[in-house]
Coordinates of C-alpha atoms and ligand atoms in Angstrom, one line a residue:
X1 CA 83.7 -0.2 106.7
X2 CA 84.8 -1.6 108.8
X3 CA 83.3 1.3 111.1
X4 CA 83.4 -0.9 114.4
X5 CA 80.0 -0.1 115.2
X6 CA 78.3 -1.1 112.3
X7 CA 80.1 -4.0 112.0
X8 CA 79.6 -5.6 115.8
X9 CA 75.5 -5.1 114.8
X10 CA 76.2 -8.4 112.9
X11 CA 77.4 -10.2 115.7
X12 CA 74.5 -9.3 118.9
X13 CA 75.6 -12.9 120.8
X14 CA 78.9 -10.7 121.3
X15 CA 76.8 -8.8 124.0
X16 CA 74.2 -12.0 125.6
X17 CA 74.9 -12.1 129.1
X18 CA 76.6 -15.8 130.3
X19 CA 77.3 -18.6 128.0
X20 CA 76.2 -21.7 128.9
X21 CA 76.6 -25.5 128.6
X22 CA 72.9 -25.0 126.9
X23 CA 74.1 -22.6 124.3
X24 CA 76.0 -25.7 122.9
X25 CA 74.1 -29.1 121.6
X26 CA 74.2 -32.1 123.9
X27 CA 77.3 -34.0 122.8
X28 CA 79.5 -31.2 122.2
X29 CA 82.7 -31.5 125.1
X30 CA 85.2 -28.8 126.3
X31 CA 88.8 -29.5 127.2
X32 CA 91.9 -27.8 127.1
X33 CA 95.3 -28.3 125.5
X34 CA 99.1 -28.6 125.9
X35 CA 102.0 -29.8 123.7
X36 CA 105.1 -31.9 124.8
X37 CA 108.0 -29.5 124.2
X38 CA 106.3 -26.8 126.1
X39 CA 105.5 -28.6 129.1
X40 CA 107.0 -31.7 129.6
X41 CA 110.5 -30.9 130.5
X42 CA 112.7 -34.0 131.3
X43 CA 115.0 -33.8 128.1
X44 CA 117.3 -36.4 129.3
X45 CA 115.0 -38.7 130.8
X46 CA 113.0 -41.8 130.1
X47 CA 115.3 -42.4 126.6
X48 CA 114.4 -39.1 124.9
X49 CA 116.6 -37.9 122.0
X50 CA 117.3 -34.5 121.2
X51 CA 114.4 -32.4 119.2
X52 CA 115.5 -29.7 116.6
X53 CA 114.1 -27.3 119.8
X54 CA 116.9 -28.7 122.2
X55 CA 119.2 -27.3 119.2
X56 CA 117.5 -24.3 118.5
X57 CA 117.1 -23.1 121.9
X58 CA 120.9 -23.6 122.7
X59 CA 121.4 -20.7 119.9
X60 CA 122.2 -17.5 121.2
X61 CA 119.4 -14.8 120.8
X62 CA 116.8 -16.8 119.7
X63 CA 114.0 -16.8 122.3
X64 CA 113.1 -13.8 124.4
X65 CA 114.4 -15.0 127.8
X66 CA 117.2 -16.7 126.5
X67 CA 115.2 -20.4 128.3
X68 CA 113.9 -23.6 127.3
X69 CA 112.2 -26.7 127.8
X70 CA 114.8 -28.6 129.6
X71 CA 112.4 -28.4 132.4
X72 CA 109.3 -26.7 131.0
X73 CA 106.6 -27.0 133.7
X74 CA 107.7 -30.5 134.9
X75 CA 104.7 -32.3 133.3
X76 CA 106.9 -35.5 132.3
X77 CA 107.0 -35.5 136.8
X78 CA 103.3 -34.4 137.6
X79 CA 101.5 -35.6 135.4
X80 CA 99.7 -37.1 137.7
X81 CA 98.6 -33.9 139.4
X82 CA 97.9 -32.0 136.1
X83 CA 95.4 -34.5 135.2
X84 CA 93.7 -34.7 138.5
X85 CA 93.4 -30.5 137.6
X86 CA 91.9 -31.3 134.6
X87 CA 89.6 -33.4 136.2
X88 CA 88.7 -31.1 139.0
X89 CA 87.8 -28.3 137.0
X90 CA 85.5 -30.9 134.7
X91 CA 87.1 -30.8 131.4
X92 CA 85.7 -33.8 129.6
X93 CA 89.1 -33.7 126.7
X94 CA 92.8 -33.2 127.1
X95 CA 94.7 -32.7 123.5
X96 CA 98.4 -33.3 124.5
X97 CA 101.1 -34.1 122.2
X98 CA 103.4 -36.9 121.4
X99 CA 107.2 -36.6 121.4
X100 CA 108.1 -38.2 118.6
X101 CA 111.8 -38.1 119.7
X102 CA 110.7 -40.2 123.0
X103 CA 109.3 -42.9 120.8
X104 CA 112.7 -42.6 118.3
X105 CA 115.4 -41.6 120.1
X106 CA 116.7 -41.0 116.2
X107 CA 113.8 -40.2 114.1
X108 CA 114.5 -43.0 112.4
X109 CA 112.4 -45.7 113.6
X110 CA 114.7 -48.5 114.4
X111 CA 114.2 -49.3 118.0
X112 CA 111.3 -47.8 119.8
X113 CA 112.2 -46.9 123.6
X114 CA 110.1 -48.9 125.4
X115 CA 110.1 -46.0 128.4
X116 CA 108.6 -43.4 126.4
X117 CA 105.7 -45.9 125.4
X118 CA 105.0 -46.4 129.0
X119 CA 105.4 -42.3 129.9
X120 CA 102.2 -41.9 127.2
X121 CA 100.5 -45.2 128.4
X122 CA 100.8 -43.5 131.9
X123 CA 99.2 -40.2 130.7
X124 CA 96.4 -41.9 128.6
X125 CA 95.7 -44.2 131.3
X126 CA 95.5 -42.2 134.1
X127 CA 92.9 -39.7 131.8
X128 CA 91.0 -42.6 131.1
X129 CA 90.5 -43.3 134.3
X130 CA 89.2 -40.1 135.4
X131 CA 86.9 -40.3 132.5
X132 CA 88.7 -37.9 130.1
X133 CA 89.2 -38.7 126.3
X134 CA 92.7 -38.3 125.1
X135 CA 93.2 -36.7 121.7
X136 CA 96.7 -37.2 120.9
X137 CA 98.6 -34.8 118.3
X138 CA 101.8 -36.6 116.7
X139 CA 103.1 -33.5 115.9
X140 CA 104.0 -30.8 117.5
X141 CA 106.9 -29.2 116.3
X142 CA 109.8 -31.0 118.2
X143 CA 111.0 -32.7 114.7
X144 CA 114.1 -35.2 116.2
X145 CA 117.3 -33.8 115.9
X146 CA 119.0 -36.6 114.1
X147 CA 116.3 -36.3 111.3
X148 CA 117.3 -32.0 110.6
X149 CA 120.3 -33.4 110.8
X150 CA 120.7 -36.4 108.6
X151 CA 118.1 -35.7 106.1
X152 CA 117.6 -32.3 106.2
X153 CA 114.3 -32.9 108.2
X154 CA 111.2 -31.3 106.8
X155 CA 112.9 -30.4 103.0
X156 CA 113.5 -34.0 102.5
X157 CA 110.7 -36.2 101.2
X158 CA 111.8 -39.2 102.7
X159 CA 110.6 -37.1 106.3
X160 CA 107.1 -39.0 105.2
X161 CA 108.4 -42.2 105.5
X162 CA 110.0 -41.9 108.6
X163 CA 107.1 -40.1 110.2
X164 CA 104.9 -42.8 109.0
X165 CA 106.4 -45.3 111.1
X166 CA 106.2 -43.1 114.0
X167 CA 102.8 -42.6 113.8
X168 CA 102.2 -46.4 112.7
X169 CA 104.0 -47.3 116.4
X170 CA 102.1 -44.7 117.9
X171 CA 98.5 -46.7 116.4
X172 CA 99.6 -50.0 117.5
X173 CA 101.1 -48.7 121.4
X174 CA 98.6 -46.4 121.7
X175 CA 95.5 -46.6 119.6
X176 CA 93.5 -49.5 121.6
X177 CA 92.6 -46.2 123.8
X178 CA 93.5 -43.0 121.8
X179 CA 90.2 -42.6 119.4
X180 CA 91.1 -39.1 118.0
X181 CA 94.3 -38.7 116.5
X182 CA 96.0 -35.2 115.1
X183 CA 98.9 -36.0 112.7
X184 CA 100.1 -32.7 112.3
X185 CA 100.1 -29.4 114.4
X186 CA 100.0 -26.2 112.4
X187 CA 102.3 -27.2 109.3
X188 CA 101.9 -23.4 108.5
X189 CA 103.7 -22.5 111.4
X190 CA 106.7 -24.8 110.7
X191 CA 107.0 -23.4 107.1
X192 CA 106.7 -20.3 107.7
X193 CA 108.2 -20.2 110.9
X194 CA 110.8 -22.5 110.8
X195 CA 111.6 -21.7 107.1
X196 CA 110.5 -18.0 106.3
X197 CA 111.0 -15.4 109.1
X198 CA 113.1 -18.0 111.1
X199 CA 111.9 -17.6 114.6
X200 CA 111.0 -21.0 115.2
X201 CA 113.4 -24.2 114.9
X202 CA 114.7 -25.1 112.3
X203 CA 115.2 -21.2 111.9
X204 CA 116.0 -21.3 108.6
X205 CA 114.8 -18.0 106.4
X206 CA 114.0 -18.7 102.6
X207 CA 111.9 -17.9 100.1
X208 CA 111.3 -20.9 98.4
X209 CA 111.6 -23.5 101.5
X210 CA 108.5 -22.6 103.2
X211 CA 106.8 -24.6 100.1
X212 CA 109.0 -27.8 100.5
X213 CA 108.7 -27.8 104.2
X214 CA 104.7 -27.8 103.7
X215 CA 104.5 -30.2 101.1
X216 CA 106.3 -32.3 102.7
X217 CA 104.4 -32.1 105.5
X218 CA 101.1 -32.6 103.9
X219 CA 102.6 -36.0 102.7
X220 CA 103.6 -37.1 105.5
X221 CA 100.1 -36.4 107.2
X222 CA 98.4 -38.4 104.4
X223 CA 100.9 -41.4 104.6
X224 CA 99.8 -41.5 108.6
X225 CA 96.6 -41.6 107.7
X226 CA 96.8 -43.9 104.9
X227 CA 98.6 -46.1 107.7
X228 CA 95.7 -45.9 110.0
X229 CA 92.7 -46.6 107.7
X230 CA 94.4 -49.5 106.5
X231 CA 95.9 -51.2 109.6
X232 CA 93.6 -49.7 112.4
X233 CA 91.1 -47.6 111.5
X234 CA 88.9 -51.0 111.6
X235 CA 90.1 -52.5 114.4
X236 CA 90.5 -49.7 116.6
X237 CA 87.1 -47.2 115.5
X238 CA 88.9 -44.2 115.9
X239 CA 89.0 -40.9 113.9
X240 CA 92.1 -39.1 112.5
X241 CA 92.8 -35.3 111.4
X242 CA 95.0 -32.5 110.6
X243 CA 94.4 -29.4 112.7
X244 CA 95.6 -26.0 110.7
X245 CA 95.9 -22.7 112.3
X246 CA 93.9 -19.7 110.4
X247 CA 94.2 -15.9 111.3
X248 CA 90.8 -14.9 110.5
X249 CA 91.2 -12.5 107.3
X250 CA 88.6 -9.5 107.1
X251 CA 88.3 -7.9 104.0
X252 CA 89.3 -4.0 105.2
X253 CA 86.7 -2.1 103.1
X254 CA 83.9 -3.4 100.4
X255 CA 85.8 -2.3 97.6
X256 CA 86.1 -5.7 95.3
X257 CA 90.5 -5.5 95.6
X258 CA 90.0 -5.9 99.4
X259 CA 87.3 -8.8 99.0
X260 CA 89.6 -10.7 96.9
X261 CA 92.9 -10.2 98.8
X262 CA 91.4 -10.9 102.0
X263 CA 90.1 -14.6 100.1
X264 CA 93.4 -14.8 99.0
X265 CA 95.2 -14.7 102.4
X266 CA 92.6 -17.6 103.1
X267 CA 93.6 -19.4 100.4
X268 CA 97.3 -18.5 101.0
X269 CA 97.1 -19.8 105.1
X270 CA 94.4 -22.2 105.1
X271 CA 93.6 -23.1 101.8
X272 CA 97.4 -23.5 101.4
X273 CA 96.7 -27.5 103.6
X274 CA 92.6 -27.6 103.2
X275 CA 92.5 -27.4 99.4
X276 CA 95.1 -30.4 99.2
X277 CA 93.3 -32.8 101.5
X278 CA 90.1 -31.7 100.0
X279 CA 90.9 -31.4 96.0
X280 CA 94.6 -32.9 95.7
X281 CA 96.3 -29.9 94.8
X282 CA 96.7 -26.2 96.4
X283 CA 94.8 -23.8 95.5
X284 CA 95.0 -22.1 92.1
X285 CA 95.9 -18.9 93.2
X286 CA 98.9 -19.8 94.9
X287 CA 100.3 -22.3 91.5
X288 CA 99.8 -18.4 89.7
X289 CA 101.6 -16.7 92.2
X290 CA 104.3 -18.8 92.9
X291 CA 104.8 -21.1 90.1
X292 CA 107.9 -23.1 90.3
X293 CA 108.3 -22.4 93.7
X294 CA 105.6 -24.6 94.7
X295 CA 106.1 -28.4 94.5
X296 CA 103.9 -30.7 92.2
X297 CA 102.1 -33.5 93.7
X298 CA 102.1 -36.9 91.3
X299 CA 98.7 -38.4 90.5
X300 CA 99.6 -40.8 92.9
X301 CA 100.2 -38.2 95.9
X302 CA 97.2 -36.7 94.6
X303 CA 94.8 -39.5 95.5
X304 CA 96.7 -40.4 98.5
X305 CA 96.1 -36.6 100.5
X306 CA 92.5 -36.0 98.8
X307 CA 90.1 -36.5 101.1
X308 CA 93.2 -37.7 103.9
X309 CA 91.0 -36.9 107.3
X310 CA 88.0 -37.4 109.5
X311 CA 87.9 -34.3 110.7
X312 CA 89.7 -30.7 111.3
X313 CA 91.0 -29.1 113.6
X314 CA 91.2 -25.3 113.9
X315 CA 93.5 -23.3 115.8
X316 CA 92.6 -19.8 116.9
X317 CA 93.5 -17.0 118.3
X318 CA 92.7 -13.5 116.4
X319 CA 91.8 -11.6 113.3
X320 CA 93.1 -8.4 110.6
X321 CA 91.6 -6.2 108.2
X322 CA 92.9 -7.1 105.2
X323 CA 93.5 -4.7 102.3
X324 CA 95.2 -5.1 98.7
X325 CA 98.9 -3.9 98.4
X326 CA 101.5 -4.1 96.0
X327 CA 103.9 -2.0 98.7
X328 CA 105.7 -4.6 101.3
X329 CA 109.0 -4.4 102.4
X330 CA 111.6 -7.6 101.6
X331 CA 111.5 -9.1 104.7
X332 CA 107.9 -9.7 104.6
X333 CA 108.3 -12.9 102.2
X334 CA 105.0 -14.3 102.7
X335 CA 102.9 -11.5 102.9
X336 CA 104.6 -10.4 99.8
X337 CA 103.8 -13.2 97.6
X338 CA 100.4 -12.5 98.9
X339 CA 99.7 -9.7 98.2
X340 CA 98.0 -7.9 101.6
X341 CA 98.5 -5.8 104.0
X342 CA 97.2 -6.7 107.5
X343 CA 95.8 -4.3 109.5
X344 CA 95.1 -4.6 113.3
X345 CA 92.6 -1.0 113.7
X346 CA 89.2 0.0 112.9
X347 CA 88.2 3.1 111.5
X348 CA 89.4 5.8 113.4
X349 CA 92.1 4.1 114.8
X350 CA 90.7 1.9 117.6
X351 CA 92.9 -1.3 118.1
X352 CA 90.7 -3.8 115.8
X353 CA 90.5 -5.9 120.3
X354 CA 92.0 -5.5 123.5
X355 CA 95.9 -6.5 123.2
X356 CA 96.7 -9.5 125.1
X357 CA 100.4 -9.7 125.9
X358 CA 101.9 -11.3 122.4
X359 CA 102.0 -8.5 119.9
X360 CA 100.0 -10.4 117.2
X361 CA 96.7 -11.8 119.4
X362 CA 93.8 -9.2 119.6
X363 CA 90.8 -10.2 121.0
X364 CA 88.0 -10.4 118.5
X365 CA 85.8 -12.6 119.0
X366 CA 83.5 -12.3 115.9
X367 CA 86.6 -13.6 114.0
X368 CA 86.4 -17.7 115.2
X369 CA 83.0 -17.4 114.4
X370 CA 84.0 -16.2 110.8
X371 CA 86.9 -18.5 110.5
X372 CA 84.5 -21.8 111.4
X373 CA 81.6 -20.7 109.1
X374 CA 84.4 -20.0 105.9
X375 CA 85.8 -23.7 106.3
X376 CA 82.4 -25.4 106.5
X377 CA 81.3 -23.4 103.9
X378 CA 83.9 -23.8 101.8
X379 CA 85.2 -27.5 102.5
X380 CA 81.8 -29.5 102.2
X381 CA 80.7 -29.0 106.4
X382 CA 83.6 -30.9 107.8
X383 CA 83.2 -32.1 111.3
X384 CA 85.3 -29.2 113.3
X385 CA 86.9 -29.2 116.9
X386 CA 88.4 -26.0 117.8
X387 CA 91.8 -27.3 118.8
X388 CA 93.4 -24.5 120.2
X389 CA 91.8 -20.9 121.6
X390 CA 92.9 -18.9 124.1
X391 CA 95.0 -15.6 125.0
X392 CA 98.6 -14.7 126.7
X393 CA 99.1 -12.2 129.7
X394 CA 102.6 -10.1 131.0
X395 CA 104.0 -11.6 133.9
X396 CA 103.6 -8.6 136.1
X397 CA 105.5 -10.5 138.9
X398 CA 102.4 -10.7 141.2
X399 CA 100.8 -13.8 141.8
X400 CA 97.8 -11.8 143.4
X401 CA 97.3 -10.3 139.7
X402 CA 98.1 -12.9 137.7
X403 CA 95.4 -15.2 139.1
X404 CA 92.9 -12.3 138.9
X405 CA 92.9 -12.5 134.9
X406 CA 89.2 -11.5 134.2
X407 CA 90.3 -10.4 130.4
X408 CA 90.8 -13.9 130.1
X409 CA 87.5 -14.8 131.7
X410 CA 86.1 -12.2 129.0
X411 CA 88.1 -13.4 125.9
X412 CA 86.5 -17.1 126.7
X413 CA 83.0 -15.9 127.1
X414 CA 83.0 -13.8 123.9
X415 CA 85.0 -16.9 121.9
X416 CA 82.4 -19.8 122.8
X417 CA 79.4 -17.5 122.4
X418 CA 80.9 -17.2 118.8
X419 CA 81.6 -20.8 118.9
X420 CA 77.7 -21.3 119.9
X421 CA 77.0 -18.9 116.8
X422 CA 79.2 -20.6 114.2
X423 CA 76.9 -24.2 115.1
X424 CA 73.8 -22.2 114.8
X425 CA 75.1 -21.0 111.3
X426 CA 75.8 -24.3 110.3
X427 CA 79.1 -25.4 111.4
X428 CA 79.4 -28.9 112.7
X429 CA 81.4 -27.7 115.4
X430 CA 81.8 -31.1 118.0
X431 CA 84.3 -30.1 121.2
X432 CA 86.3 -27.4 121.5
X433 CA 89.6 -26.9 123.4
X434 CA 91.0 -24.1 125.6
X435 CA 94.8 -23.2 125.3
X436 CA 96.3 -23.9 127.2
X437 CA 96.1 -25.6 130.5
X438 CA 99.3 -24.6 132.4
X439 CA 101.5 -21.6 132.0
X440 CA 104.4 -22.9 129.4
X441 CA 107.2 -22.6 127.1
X442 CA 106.5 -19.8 124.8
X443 CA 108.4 -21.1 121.8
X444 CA 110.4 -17.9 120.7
X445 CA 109.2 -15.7 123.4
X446 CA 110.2 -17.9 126.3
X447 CA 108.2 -18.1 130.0
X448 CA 107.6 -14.6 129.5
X449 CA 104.1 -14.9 128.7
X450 CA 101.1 -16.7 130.5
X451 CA 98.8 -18.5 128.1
X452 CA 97.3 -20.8 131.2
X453 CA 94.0 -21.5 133.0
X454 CA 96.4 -22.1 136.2
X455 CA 99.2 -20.4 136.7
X456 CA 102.7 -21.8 137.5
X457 CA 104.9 -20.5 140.2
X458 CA 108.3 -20.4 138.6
X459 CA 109.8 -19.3 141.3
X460 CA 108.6 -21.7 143.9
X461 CA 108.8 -25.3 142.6
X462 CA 106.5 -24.2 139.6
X463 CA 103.7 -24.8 142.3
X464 CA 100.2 -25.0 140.1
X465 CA 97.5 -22.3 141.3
X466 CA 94.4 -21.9 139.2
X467 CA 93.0 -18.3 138.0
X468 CA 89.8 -17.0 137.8
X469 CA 89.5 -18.6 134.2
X470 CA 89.7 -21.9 135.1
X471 CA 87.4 -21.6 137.9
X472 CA 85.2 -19.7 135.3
X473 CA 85.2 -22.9 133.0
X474 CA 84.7 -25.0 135.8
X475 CA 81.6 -23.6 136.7
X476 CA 80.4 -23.5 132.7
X477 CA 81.3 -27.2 132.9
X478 CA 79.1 -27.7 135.7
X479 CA 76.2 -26.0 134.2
X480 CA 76.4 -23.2 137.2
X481 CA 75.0 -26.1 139.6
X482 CA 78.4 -25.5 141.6
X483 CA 77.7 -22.9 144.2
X484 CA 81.4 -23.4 145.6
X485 CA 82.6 -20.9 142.9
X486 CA 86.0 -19.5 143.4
X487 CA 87.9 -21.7 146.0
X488 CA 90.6 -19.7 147.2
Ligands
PNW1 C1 99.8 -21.9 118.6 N1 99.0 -16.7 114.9 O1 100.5 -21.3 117.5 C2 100.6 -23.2 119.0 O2 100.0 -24.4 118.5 C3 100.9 -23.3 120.4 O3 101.9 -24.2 120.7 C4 101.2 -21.9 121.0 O4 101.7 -21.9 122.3 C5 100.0 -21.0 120.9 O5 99.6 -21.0 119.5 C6 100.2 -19.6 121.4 O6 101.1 -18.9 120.6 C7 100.1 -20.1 116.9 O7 99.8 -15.8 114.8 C8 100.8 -19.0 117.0 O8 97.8 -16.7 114.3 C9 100.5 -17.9 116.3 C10 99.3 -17.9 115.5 C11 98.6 -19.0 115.4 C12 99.0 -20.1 116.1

């Protein structure tokens, strides 16, 4: 183990021919994702200030293509159009995210700027009226840049407080229509990104930061929520969550060091945010490993994150081996404290999926199903959305190719029939959301890779064509009843 063919005779949906809408139970929806830095573009319009990504872009040698998202895709212009795609191809969800530094200018909260208000009305209006639910994300990484740089932004507590009354603004603007709220996307990302390795804004690299950054991220996520089930919740019947990313973690053999350091790494990524909101403290291995270096909660913080969500969301994208080691080099911080080592091949040697074009996504598909039955099982059946799945290709510079992107159409099938799986196992899976709609801002790898359903034309007025894989989940989300099939 894992000898790749005994393994995949777990997993026999991996090799059913179709999904299908009736492979999922009635009320369970499909829609597909963006987030405001990567596509909206317009960073001097409409009263935005500055995000730490403005900054951090503007640094030399710190993404791929030396870009940004000045311009992104042009959302904050077509929006219109993008949501008459969504529509089109019969997603039922859109998950897009709110720029907190449209809202405050400053992070700060003092004056709200009326135009971004009425940018997001627009959006949530015009989905409404096309009959798509919005589920709005507060938080997706484009911190203000007057907050990193009056506070300290994510290592100061007081970060809470300010994002509390950016989300409280965001309930009373928005929340008459918005029924499913994200506070937070991927805090792991931010603390390890932003605060470990360095690649993403703030681009800080410490050993001890990552834990500061994520605490004071879990905070603020509870005091939003504290905010909505006391001033809205009631009012407005809507649902609020946290949505977490989560490699899924294999053990690499069945020897008992393996077992346990694989359930370590979960405890390390996921349980790092899901044992606070569900216990009120991280998990036990991680106060062992790290001792000082990870902040107390007070009894008081303690009762304010446990049990601080509706529901979860779960990002995902791919899966390692995992095997014990005590042998990492310095630079692998986090891994370090962990423990592990991942591994990305089976037995033999085979790549553990096909590559997609970022270096870390493999396709395995068995893996989401893994990752959603490990968080119901061991969080008390939470009801789950997949917020984010999907898989990057190289711009080969053809738009012919690019819009022929059947490993895309292939990573989708084998993801939701593991989706269907997971529900069948038990999960109370409840929508699930492709990423990503359009072609986008790569964070630290630029517009060099294609995560989209439709492509966009760079090169000619970032023109919108959709591939295969979108009119693949078109015809899912028609139940197959539309003959039309590929239009162009
Ligand atoms: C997500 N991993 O991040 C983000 O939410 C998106 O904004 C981003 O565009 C998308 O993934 C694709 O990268 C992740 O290594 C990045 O497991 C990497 C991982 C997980 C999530």
């Amino acid at each position: 183990m894992p000898n790749k063919e005994e393994f995949l005779k777990d997993h026999p949906y991996l090799f059913n021919k179709e999904v299908s809408r009736s492979d999922f139970p009635p009320a369970f929806f499909f829609g597909v994702a963006t987030s405001a830095y990567q596509i909206e573009g317009a960073c001097n319009e409409g009263g935005r200030g500055p995000s730490i990504w403005d900054a951090f872009t503007r640094r030399e040698g710190t993404i791929l293509d030396a870009s940004n998202g000045d311009i992104a895709v042009d959302h904050y212009h077509r929006y219109k159009e993008d949501i008459e795609l969504i529509a089109k191809l019969g997603f039922e969800a859109y998950r897009f995210s709110i720029s907190w530094s449209r809202i405050f200018p400053d992070g700060l909260g003092t004056k709200i700027n009326e135009e971004g208000v009425t940018f997001y009305n627009n959006i949530i209006n015009t989905l409404l009226e096309r009959g798509i639910q919005p589920y709005a994300t507060l938080y997706h990484w484009d911190l203000p840049l007057h907050l990193e740089e009056s506070i300290g932004g994510w290592l100061n507590k007081d970060v809470a407080k300010y994002f509390g009354i950016y989300a409280d603004a965001c309930f009373a603007s928005f929340g008459d229509r918005v029924k499913h709220w994200i506070t937070i996307n991927e805090p792991q990302q931010t603390s390890i990104n932003g605060y470990d390795t360095g690649i993403f804004a703030p681009g800080r690299r410490s050993s001890t930061e990552p834990y500061l950054a994520a605490h004071h991220q879990i905070l603020a996520h509870a005091t939003a929520v504290s905010i909505y089930r006391s001033k809205y919740k009631e009012k407005q019947g809507g649902q609020i969550g946290l949505v977490v990313d989560c490699e899924w973690a294999e053990p690499k053999s069945n020897k008992v060091e393996d077992k346990i350091a694989a359930t370590r790494r979960l405890d390390f990524h996921l349980g790092w945010y899901l044992h606070p909101l569900y216990y009120g403290d991280y998990p036990e291995v991680m106060r062992e490993t790290l001792a000082e270096k990870l902040p107390m909660f007070t009894e008081e913080e303690k009762a304010l994150i446990r049990n601080s969500y509706d529901f979860l969301g779960l990002n995902h994208y791919t899966s390692r081996f995992i095997a014990h080691t005590t042998e990492l080099p310095e630079n692998h911080n986090f891994y370090r404290a962990q423990g592990v080592a991942r591994i990305d091949e089976w037995d033999g040697g085979e790549p553990i999926g096909e590559r997609a074009a970022s270096e870390w996504l493999y396709v395995c598909p068995w893996g989401l199903r893994k990752a959603l039955v490990y968080i119901s099982q061991r969080y008390n059946n939470p009801p789950l959305y997949v917020t984010e799945n999907g898989m990057d290709d190289e711009d080969t510079g053809s738009l012919h190719e690019m819009l022929d992107d059947k490993l895309r159409v292939q990573y989708y099938k084998g993801y939701l029939a593991a989706v269907s799986q997971a529900i069948k196992d038990g999960a109370n899976v409840r929508g699930y959301f492709a990423w990503s709609l359009l072609d986008n801002f790569e964070w630290q790898l630029g517009y060099t890779k294609r995560f989209g359903l439709v492509y966009v034309d760079y090169k000619n007025g970032l023109t919108r064509h959709p591939k295969s894989s979108a009119y693949w989940f078109a015809r899912l989300l028609k139940g197959g009843e539309d003959k039309k099939g590929k239009e162009d």
